[in-house]
C-alpha cells in the first residue's frame, strides 16, 4: 500500500483570560482551510490547536473572579471548544497546557536541555508585560511601556534560570540560510535575521513568584516561564519522544501564528529544539493583523469583535470566506462589516449562488443526456490554485477560483441555455454541472457547509482534488434553497 503523505499544521495555543475574538478566529480558520486543503490532496493531516493556560495573566484573571486558576480556565476552554465547533473547525486534537501528559513532557524536555548544559542559574532584573507574558529590557521599552502593546510593564528582580540562547546564534543563521522557506512570509524574515545577526541574549526561563505554572524540575522554588511551557505543546501533543504520532508527524509542516509572536517561534523555539537534539519545524508562517482604524483588534485594547455574532448575522461560510478574501495571509487588514456584506452579496450570492441556481433550475427540467465537450475546461487552472495554497496564499487561491466561477457565469450569459433544446442544451448543462461539481470541491476548505449544499443540489458525492477535472459524472439534480441570502448593510 502507498504511504500517505503526512501534513502537520498548528495554530498558536491561545491564552484563556477571555473567550476568542475575531483575531483568534482568523488564525484558526486559516489553519482549518489549509488543513482541509491538504486533506483534499489525499494527505494524512494532523491539525492541532489548543489553549495556553498557565502564567500570570490567567492567575490574575482567576483571582478577579474569585476562582482557582484551574476552575477559571476550564470555563474558558469550554467556550473555545464550543466556538471552534460553531465555526466548523476540523482540528484533530485540542491540547491544554494544564494536561498532566503535557506537563510531564515539558519537564522531560527541560531536563534534557539542562543536562546538555544549556540552562544556568542567574539573576533577572528587568521589565515584564503581563498581558503579553513577555520580558523586556530598559532599552527596549517605549516611553516606559511595553514596546509590543503599549501597556504598563512591571519591574522584576529575582533569581532565575536562563537558557543559553546566545550559544545558538550561528546555528540559527546557518539554519535559516539552508531552509529559506522556514521564515515566512519572506518580507517578514529580514526583521528576524537582522535581530539574530545583532546578537542574542540568554533568556530567563523561570520565575519564583508565579504559582500557576509547570514546576521547574531542577529547583522546586522556581516555575517555568509560560512561553517555554507553551512552545513545547507542539511536540507534547504528538507524544514526544516515543509517541507514534511524533514519529509520523514531526517536524511540523507549518506553525501558523500572528506576527507579534514570531520571535518566540522563529528564534527561541528552534534553539530549544537544537539544544534537545530535535529537528525544527519546516515553516513558521507569521500572518498579519486584523485592525480597526489601523489598531490591532484585541480584547485589552477594547475593540474586540465576536466571531460567532458575525457568523450568525452573515452566515458562517460568508464570514470564513470574507476573512480569507480580504488580504494575503501575511498582510494586515482593516476590518469592516460593510466589506463583509459586499462580499456576501456580490461574490457569494451574485456569483456562486446565482450560478448554481441558474444551472439547477434548467437542469431539473431537462431529461436528456448531459454530455458534451468540456468548453469551460480552459478557464480552470487547478495547478495555479494548488500552487497558491502551497504558498499559503489563500487570497490568490480564492481569486483564481472566482475567476473560474466568473467564467462559468459568462458562459451561461453567452450560451443562453433557456433558449436551447436537446443535444445543445445537454452540452451546456454538462459544462455547468461539471464546473459546479469542481467549484464545490475547490471551495470546500473555505466554505465547507456551502459545498455540502451544492453537492446535495447536484446529487454528487464530495470529491477530492484529483477529481477536479472535467469527466463523466452522474447527477441527480434537485433544486434547493439559495446558497446565500443577500443582506442590506
Ligand atoms: N499564548 C500565546 C501563544 C503561544 S503559542 C505557543 C498567545 N496567545 S493569544 O491568545 O494572545 O493569541 C495570539 C494569536 O491570536 C496571534 O498570534 C494571532 O494568531 C491571533 N490574533 C490575536 N489578535 C489578532 C488580530 N487582531 N489579528 C489577527 N490575529 C491576531 O499569544
CSV table of N, CA and C in Angstrom, one decimal, residues 194-310:
chain,number,residue,atom,x,y,z
A,194,UNK,N,17.9,40.2,11.0
A,194,UNK,CA,18.7,41.4,11.5
A,194,UNK,C,18.9,41.2,13.0
A,195,UNK,N,17.8,40.9,13.7
A,195,UNK,CA,17.9,40.8,15.1
A,195,UNK,C,18.8,39.7,15.6
A,196,UNK,N,18.8,38.6,14.9
A,196,UNK,CA,19.6,37.4,15.2
A,196,UNK,C,21.1,37.8,14.9
A,197,UNK,N,21.3,38.5,13.8
A,197,UNK,CA,22.7,38.9,13.4
A,197,UNK,C,23.3,39.8,14.4
A,198,UNK,N,22.4,40.7,15.0
A,198,UNK,CA,22.8,41.6,16.0
A,198,UNK,C,23.3,41.0,17.3
A,199,UNK,N,23.0,39.7,17.5
A,199,UNK,CA,23.5,39.0,18.7
A,199,UNK,C,22.3,38.7,19.6
A,200,UNK,N,22.4,37.5,20.2
A,200,UNK,CA,21.3,37.0,21.1
A,200,UNK,C,21.6,37.0,22.5
A,201,UNK,N,20.6,37.4,23.3
A,201,UNK,CA,20.8,37.4,24.8
A,201,UNK,C,20.2,36.1,25.3
A,202,UNK,N,20.8,35.6,26.4
A,202,UNK,CA,20.2,34.4,27.0
A,202,UNK,C,18.8,34.8,27.6
A,203,UNK,N,17.9,33.8,27.6
A,203,UNK,CA,16.5,34.2,28.1
A,203,UNK,C,16.2,33.6,29.5
A,204,UNK,N,15.6,34.4,30.3
A,204,UNK,CA,15.1,33.9,31.6
A,204,UNK,C,14.0,33.0,31.4
A,205,UNK,N,14.1,31.8,32.0
A,205,UNK,CA,13.0,30.8,31.7
A,205,UNK,C,12.3,30.3,33.0
A,206,UNK,N,12.7,30.9,34.1
A,206,UNK,CA,11.9,30.5,35.3
A,206,UNK,C,11.5,31.8,36.1
A,207,UNK,N,10.5,31.6,37.0
A,207,UNK,CA,10.1,32.7,37.9
A,207,UNK,C,9.9,32.1,39.3
A,208,UNK,N,10.0,32.9,40.3
A,208,UNK,CA,9.8,32.4,41.6
A,208,UNK,C,8.5,32.9,42.2
A,209,UNK,N,7.8,33.8,41.5
A,209,UNK,CA,6.6,34.4,42.1
A,209,UNK,C,5.3,33.8,41.5
A,210,UNK,N,5.4,33.0,40.4
A,210,UNK,CA,4.2,32.5,39.8
A,210,UNK,C,3.9,31.1,40.2
A,211,UNK,N,2.8,30.9,40.7
A,211,UNK,CA,2.5,29.5,41.2
A,211,UNK,C,1.8,28.7,40.1
A,212,UNK,N,0.9,29.3,39.3
A,212,UNK,CA,0.1,28.6,38.3
A,212,UNK,C,1.0,28.4,37.0
A,213,UNK,N,1.9,27.4,37.1
A,213,UNK,CA,2.9,27.1,36.1
A,213,UNK,C,3.4,25.7,36.3
A,214,UNK,N,4.2,25.3,35.3
A,214,UNK,CA,4.8,24.0,35.5
A,214,UNK,C,6.0,24.1,36.4
A,215,UNK,N,6.2,23.3,37.4
A,215,UNK,CA,7.3,23.4,38.3
A,215,UNK,C,8.6,23.2,37.5
A,216,UNK,N,9.6,23.9,37.8
A,216,UNK,CA,10.9,23.8,37.2
A,216,UNK,C,11.6,22.5,37.8
A,217,UNK,N,11.8,21.5,37.0
A,217,UNK,CA,12.2,20.2,37.6
A,217,UNK,C,13.5,20.2,38.4
A,218,UNK,N,14.4,21.1,38.1
A,218,UNK,CA,15.7,21.1,38.8
A,218,UNK,C,15.7,21.9,40.1
A,219,UNK,N,14.7,22.7,40.4
A,219,UNK,CA,14.7,23.6,41.5
A,219,UNK,C,13.2,23.9,41.8
A,220,UNK,N,12.7,23.3,42.9
A,220,UNK,CA,11.2,23.5,43.2
A,220,UNK,C,10.8,24.9,43.5
A,221,UNK,N,11.8,25.7,43.9
A,221,UNK,CA,11.4,27.1,44.2
A,221,UNK,C,10.9,27.9,43.0
A,222,UNK,N,11.3,27.3,41.8
A,222,UNK,CA,11.0,28.0,40.5
A,222,UNK,C,9.9,27.3,39.8
A,223,UNK,N,9.2,28.1,39.0
A,223,UNK,CA,8.3,27.5,38.0
A,223,UNK,C,8.7,28.0,36.6
A,224,UNK,N,8.3,27.3,35.6
A,224,UNK,CA,8.8,27.6,34.2
A,224,UNK,C,8.0,28.8,33.6
A,225,UNK,N,8.8,29.6,32.9
A,225,UNK,CA,8.2,30.7,32.2
A,225,UNK,C,7.2,30.2,31.2
A,226,UNK,N,6.0,30.8,31.2
A,226,UNK,CA,4.9,30.2,30.4
A,226,UNK,C,5.2,30.0,28.9
A,227,UNK,N,6.0,30.8,28.4
A,227,UNK,CA,6.3,30.7,26.9
A,227,UNK,C,7.1,29.4,26.6
A,228,UNK,N,7.9,29.0,27.5
A,228,UNK,CA,8.7,27.7,27.3
A,228,UNK,C,7.7,26.5,27.4
A,229,UNK,N,6.9,26.6,28.4
A,229,UNK,CA,5.8,25.6,28.6
A,229,UNK,C,4.9,25.5,27.3
A,230,UNK,N,4.6,26.7,26.8
A,230,UNK,CA,3.6,26.8,25.7
A,230,UNK,C,4.2,26.2,24.4
A,231,UNK,N,5.4,26.6,24.1
A,231,UNK,CA,6.0,26.2,22.8
A,231,UNK,C,6.1,24.7,22.7
A,232,UNK,N,6.3,24.1,23.9
A,232,UNK,CA,6.5,22.6,23.9
A,232,UNK,C,5.2,21.9,23.5
A,233,UNK,N,4.1,22.6,23.5
A,233,UNK,CA,2.8,21.9,23.2
A,233,UNK,C,2.9,21.2,21.8
A,234,UNK,N,3.7,21.9,20.9
A,234,UNK,CA,3.7,21.4,19.5
A,234,UNK,C,4.3,19.9,19.4
A,235,UNK,N,5.1,19.6,20.4
A,235,UNK,CA,5.6,18.2,20.4
A,235,UNK,C,4.9,17.3,21.5
A,236,UNK,N,4.5,18.0,22.6
A,236,UNK,CA,3.8,17.1,23.6
A,236,UNK,C,2.5,16.6,23.1
A,237,UNK,N,1.9,17.3,22.2
A,237,UNK,CA,0.6,16.8,21.6
A,237,UNK,C,0.8,15.6,20.7
A,238,UNK,N,2.1,15.4,20.3
A,238,UNK,CA,2.4,14.2,19.5
A,238,UNK,C,3.0,13.1,20.3
A,239,UNK,N,3.1,13.4,21.6
A,239,UNK,CA,3.7,12.3,22.5
A,239,UNK,C,5.2,12.2,22.4
A,240,UNK,N,5.9,13.3,22.2
A,240,UNK,CA,7.4,13.2,22.2
A,240,UNK,C,7.9,12.5,23.5
A,241,UNK,N,8.9,11.7,23.5
A,241,UNK,CA,9.8,11.4,22.4
A,241,UNK,C,9.4,10.1,21.6
A,242,UNK,N,8.6,9.2,22.3
A,242,UNK,CA,8.4,7.9,21.6
A,242,UNK,C,7.1,7.7,21.0
A,243,UNK,N,6.2,8.7,21.1
A,243,UNK,CA,4.8,8.5,20.6
A,243,UNK,C,4.8,8.3,19.1
A,244,UNK,N,3.8,7.5,18.7
A,244,UNK,CA,3.7,7.1,17.2
A,244,UNK,C,3.5,8.4,16.4
A,245,UNK,N,2.6,9.3,17.0
A,245,UNK,CA,2.3,10.5,16.2
A,245,UNK,C,3.6,11.3,16.0
A,246,UNK,N,4.4,11.4,17.1
A,246,UNK,CA,5.6,12.2,16.9
A,246,UNK,C,6.5,11.7,15.8
A,247,UNK,N,6.6,10.3,15.7
A,247,UNK,CA,7.4,9.7,14.7
A,247,UNK,C,6.8,10.0,13.3
A,248,UNK,N,5.5,10.0,13.3
A,248,UNK,CA,4.8,10.2,12.0
A,248,UNK,C,4.8,11.6,11.5
A,249,UNK,N,4.5,12.5,12.4
A,249,UNK,CA,4.2,13.9,12.0
A,249,UNK,C,5.2,15.0,12.2
A,250,UNK,N,6.2,14.7,13.1
A,250,UNK,CA,7.2,15.7,13.3
A,250,UNK,C,8.3,15.6,12.3
A,251,UNK,N,8.9,16.6,11.8
A,251,UNK,CA,8.7,18.0,12.1
A,251,UNK,C,7.4,18.6,11.5
A,252,UNK,N,6.8,19.6,12.2
A,252,UNK,CA,5.6,20.2,11.7
A,252,UNK,C,5.8,20.8,10.3
A,253,UNK,N,4.8,20.8,9.5
A,253,UNK,CA,4.9,21.5,8.2
A,253,UNK,C,4.8,23.0,8.3
A,254,UNK,N,3.8,23.4,9.2
A,254,UNK,CA,3.6,24.8,9.4
A,254,UNK,C,3.1,25.1,10.8
A,255,UNK,N,3.8,26.0,11.4
A,255,UNK,CA,3.3,26.7,12.6
A,255,UNK,C,2.7,28.0,12.1
A,256,UNK,N,1.4,28.1,12.1
A,256,UNK,CA,0.7,29.3,11.7
A,256,UNK,C,0.5,30.2,12.9
A,257,UNK,N,1.0,31.4,12.9
A,257,UNK,CA,1.0,32.3,14.0
A,257,UNK,C,0.7,33.7,13.6
A,258,UNK,N,0.4,34.6,14.6
A,258,UNK,CA,0.4,36.0,14.3
A,258,UNK,C,1.8,36.6,14.4
A,259,UNK,N,2.0,37.8,13.7
A,259,UNK,CA,3.3,38.3,13.6
A,259,UNK,C,4.0,38.7,14.9
A,260,UNK,N,3.1,39.0,16.0
A,260,UNK,CA,3.7,39.5,17.2
A,260,UNK,C,4.4,38.4,18.0
A,261,UNK,N,4.2,37.2,17.6
A,261,UNK,CA,4.8,36.1,18.4
A,261,UNK,C,5.8,35.3,17.5
A,262,UNK,N,6.3,36.0,16.5
A,262,UNK,CA,7.2,35.4,15.6
A,262,UNK,C,8.6,35.1,16.2
A,263,UNK,N,9.1,36.0,17.1
A,263,UNK,CA,10.4,35.8,17.7
A,263,UNK,C,10.4,34.5,18.5
A,264,UNK,N,9.3,34.3,19.3
A,264,UNK,CA,9.3,33.1,20.1
A,264,UNK,C,9.3,31.8,19.2
A,265,UNK,N,8.6,31.9,18.1
A,265,UNK,CA,8.5,30.7,17.2
A,265,UNK,C,9.7,30.5,16.2
A,266,UNK,N,10.3,31.7,15.8
A,266,UNK,CA,11.3,31.6,14.8
A,266,UNK,C,12.7,31.6,15.3
A,267,UNK,N,12.8,31.9,16.6
A,267,UNK,CA,14.2,32.0,17.2
A,267,UNK,C,14.3,31.1,18.5
A,268,UNK,N,13.4,31.4,19.5
A,268,UNK,CA,13.6,30.7,20.7
A,268,UNK,C,13.2,29.2,20.5
A,269,UNK,N,12.1,28.9,19.8
A,269,UNK,CA,11.7,27.5,19.6
A,269,UNK,C,12.7,26.7,18.9
A,270,UNK,N,13.2,27.1,17.7
A,270,UNK,CA,14.2,26.2,17.1
A,270,UNK,C,15.5,26.1,18.0
A,271,UNK,N,15.8,27.1,18.7
A,271,UNK,CA,17.0,27.0,19.6
A,271,UNK,C,16.8,26.0,20.7
A,272,UNK,N,15.6,26.0,21.3
A,272,UNK,CA,15.3,25.0,22.3
A,272,UNK,C,15.4,23.6,21.7
A,273,UNK,N,14.9,23.4,20.5
A,273,UNK,CA,14.9,22.1,19.8
A,273,UNK,C,16.3,21.7,19.4
A,274,UNK,N,17.1,22.7,19.0
A,274,UNK,CA,18.5,22.3,18.7
A,274,UNK,C,19.2,21.8,19.9
A,275,UNK,N,18.9,22.4,21.0
A,275,UNK,CA,19.6,22.0,22.3
A,275,UNK,C,19.1,20.6,22.7
A,276,UNK,N,17.8,20.3,22.4
A,276,UNK,CA,17.3,19.0,22.8
A,276,UNK,C,17.6,17.9,21.7
A,277,UNK,N,18.2,18.3,20.7
A,277,UNK,CA,18.5,17.4,19.6
A,277,UNK,C,17.3,17.0,18.8
A,278,UNK,N,16.4,17.9,18.7
A,278,UNK,CA,15.1,17.6,17.9
A,278,UNK,C,15.1,18.5,16.6
A,279,UNK,N,14.7,17.9,15.5
A,279,UNK,CA,14.6,18.7,14.3
A,279,UNK,C,13.6,19.9,14.5
A,280,UNK,N,13.9,21.1,13.9
A,280,UNK,CA,13.0,22.2,14.0
A,280,UNK,C,11.8,22.0,13.0
A,281,UNK,N,10.7,22.8,13.2
A,281,UNK,CA,9.6,22.7,12.2
A,281,UNK,C,10.1,23.1,10.8
A,282,UNK,N,9.3,22.8,9.8
A,282,UNK,CA,9.7,23.2,8.4
A,282,UNK,C,9.4,24.7,8.1
A,283,UNK,N,8.3,25.2,8.7
A,283,UNK,CA,8.0,26.5,8.4
A,283,UNK,C,7.2,27.2,9.6
A,284,UNK,N,7.6,28.5,9.8
A,284,UNK,CA,6.8,29.3,10.7
A,284,UNK,C,6.2,30.4,9.8
A,285,UNK,N,4.9,30.4,9.7
A,285,UNK,CA,4.3,31.4,8.9
A,285,UNK,C,3.6,32.5,9.8
A,286,UNK,N,4.1,33.7,9.7
A,286,UNK,CA,3.6,34.8,10.6
A,286,UNK,C,2.6,35.6,9.8
A,287,UNK,N,1.3,35.5,10.1
A,287,UNK,CA,0.4,36.3,9.4
A,287,UNK,C,0.2,37.7,10.0
A,288,UNK,N,-0.5,38.6,9.3
A,288,UNK,CA,-0.7,39.9,9.8
A,288,UNK,C,-1.9,40.0,10.7
A,289,UNK,N,-2.3,41.3,11.0
A,289,UNK,CA,-3.3,41.5,12.0
A,289,UNK,C,-4.6,42.1,11.3
A,290,UNK,N,-5.7,41.8,11.9
A,290,UNK,CA,-6.9,42.5,11.7
A,290,UNK,C,-6.9,43.7,12.6
A,291,UNK,N,-7.2,44.8,12.0
A,291,UNK,CA,-7.1,46.1,12.7
A,291,UNK,C,-8.4,46.9,12.6
A,292,UNK,N,-8.6,47.8,13.5
A,292,UNK,CA,-9.7,48.8,13.3
A,292,UNK,C,-9.0,50.2,13.4
A,293,UNK,N,-9.2,50.9,12.3
A,293,UNK,CA,-8.5,52.2,12.2
A,293,UNK,C,-7.0,52.1,12.4
A,294,UNK,N,-6.5,51.0,11.9
A,294,UNK,CA,-5.1,50.8,12.0
A,294,UNK,C,-4.6,50.2,13.3
A,295,UNK,N,-5.5,50.0,14.3
A,295,UNK,CA,-5.1,49.5,15.6
A,295,UNK,C,-5.4,48.0,15.7
A,296,UNK,N,-4.5,47.2,16.2
A,296,UNK,CA,-4.7,45.8,16.3
A,296,UNK,C,-6.0,45.5,17.1
A,297,UNK,N,-6.8,44.6,16.6
A,297,UNK,CA,-8.0,44.2,17.3
A,297,UNK,C,-7.6,43.3,18.5
A,298,UNK,N,-7.9,43.7,19.7
A,298,UNK,CA,-7.6,42.9,20.8
A,298,UNK,C,-8.5,43.2,22.0
A,299,UNK,N,-8.8,42.2,22.8
A,299,UNK,CA,-9.7,42.4,23.9
A,299,UNK,C,-9.2,43.5,24.8
A,300,UNK,N,-7.9,43.5,25.1
A,300,UNK,CA,-7.4,44.5,26.1
A,300,UNK,C,-7.4,45.9,25.5
A,301,UNK,N,-7.4,46.1,24.2
A,301,UNK,CA,-7.5,47.4,23.6
A,301,UNK,C,-9.0,47.8,23.5
A,302,UNK,N,-9.9,46.9,23.8
A,302,UNK,CA,-11.3,47.3,23.9
A,302,UNK,C,-12.0,47.3,22.6
A,303,UNK,N,-11.4,46.7,21.5
A,303,UNK,CA,-12.1,46.8,20.2
A,303,UNK,C,-12.3,45.4,19.7
A,304,UNK,N,-12.5,44.4,20.6
A,304,UNK,CA,-12.7,43.0,20.1
A,304,UNK,C,-14.0,42.8,19.4
A,305,UNK,N,-14.0,41.9,18.5
A,305,UNK,CA,-15.2,41.6,17.7
A,305,UNK,C,-15.6,40.1,17.9
A,306,UNK,N,-16.8,39.8,18.1
A,306,UNK,CA,-17.3,38.5,18.4
A,306,UNK,C,-17.5,37.7,17.1
A,307,UNK,N,-16.6,36.7,16.8
A,307,UNK,CA,-16.8,36.0,15.5
A,307,UNK,C,-18.1,35.2,15.4
A,308,UNK,N,-18.6,34.8,16.5
A,308,UNK,CA,-19.9,34.0,16.4
A,308,UNK,C,-21.1,34.9,16.0
A,309,UNK,N,-21.1,36.1,16.5
A,309,UNK,CA,-22.1,37.0,16.2
A,309,UNK,C,-22.1,37.3,14.7
A,310,UNK,N,-20.9,37.5,14.1
A,310,UNK,CA,-20.8,37.8,12.7
A,310,UNK,C,-21.2,36.6,11.9
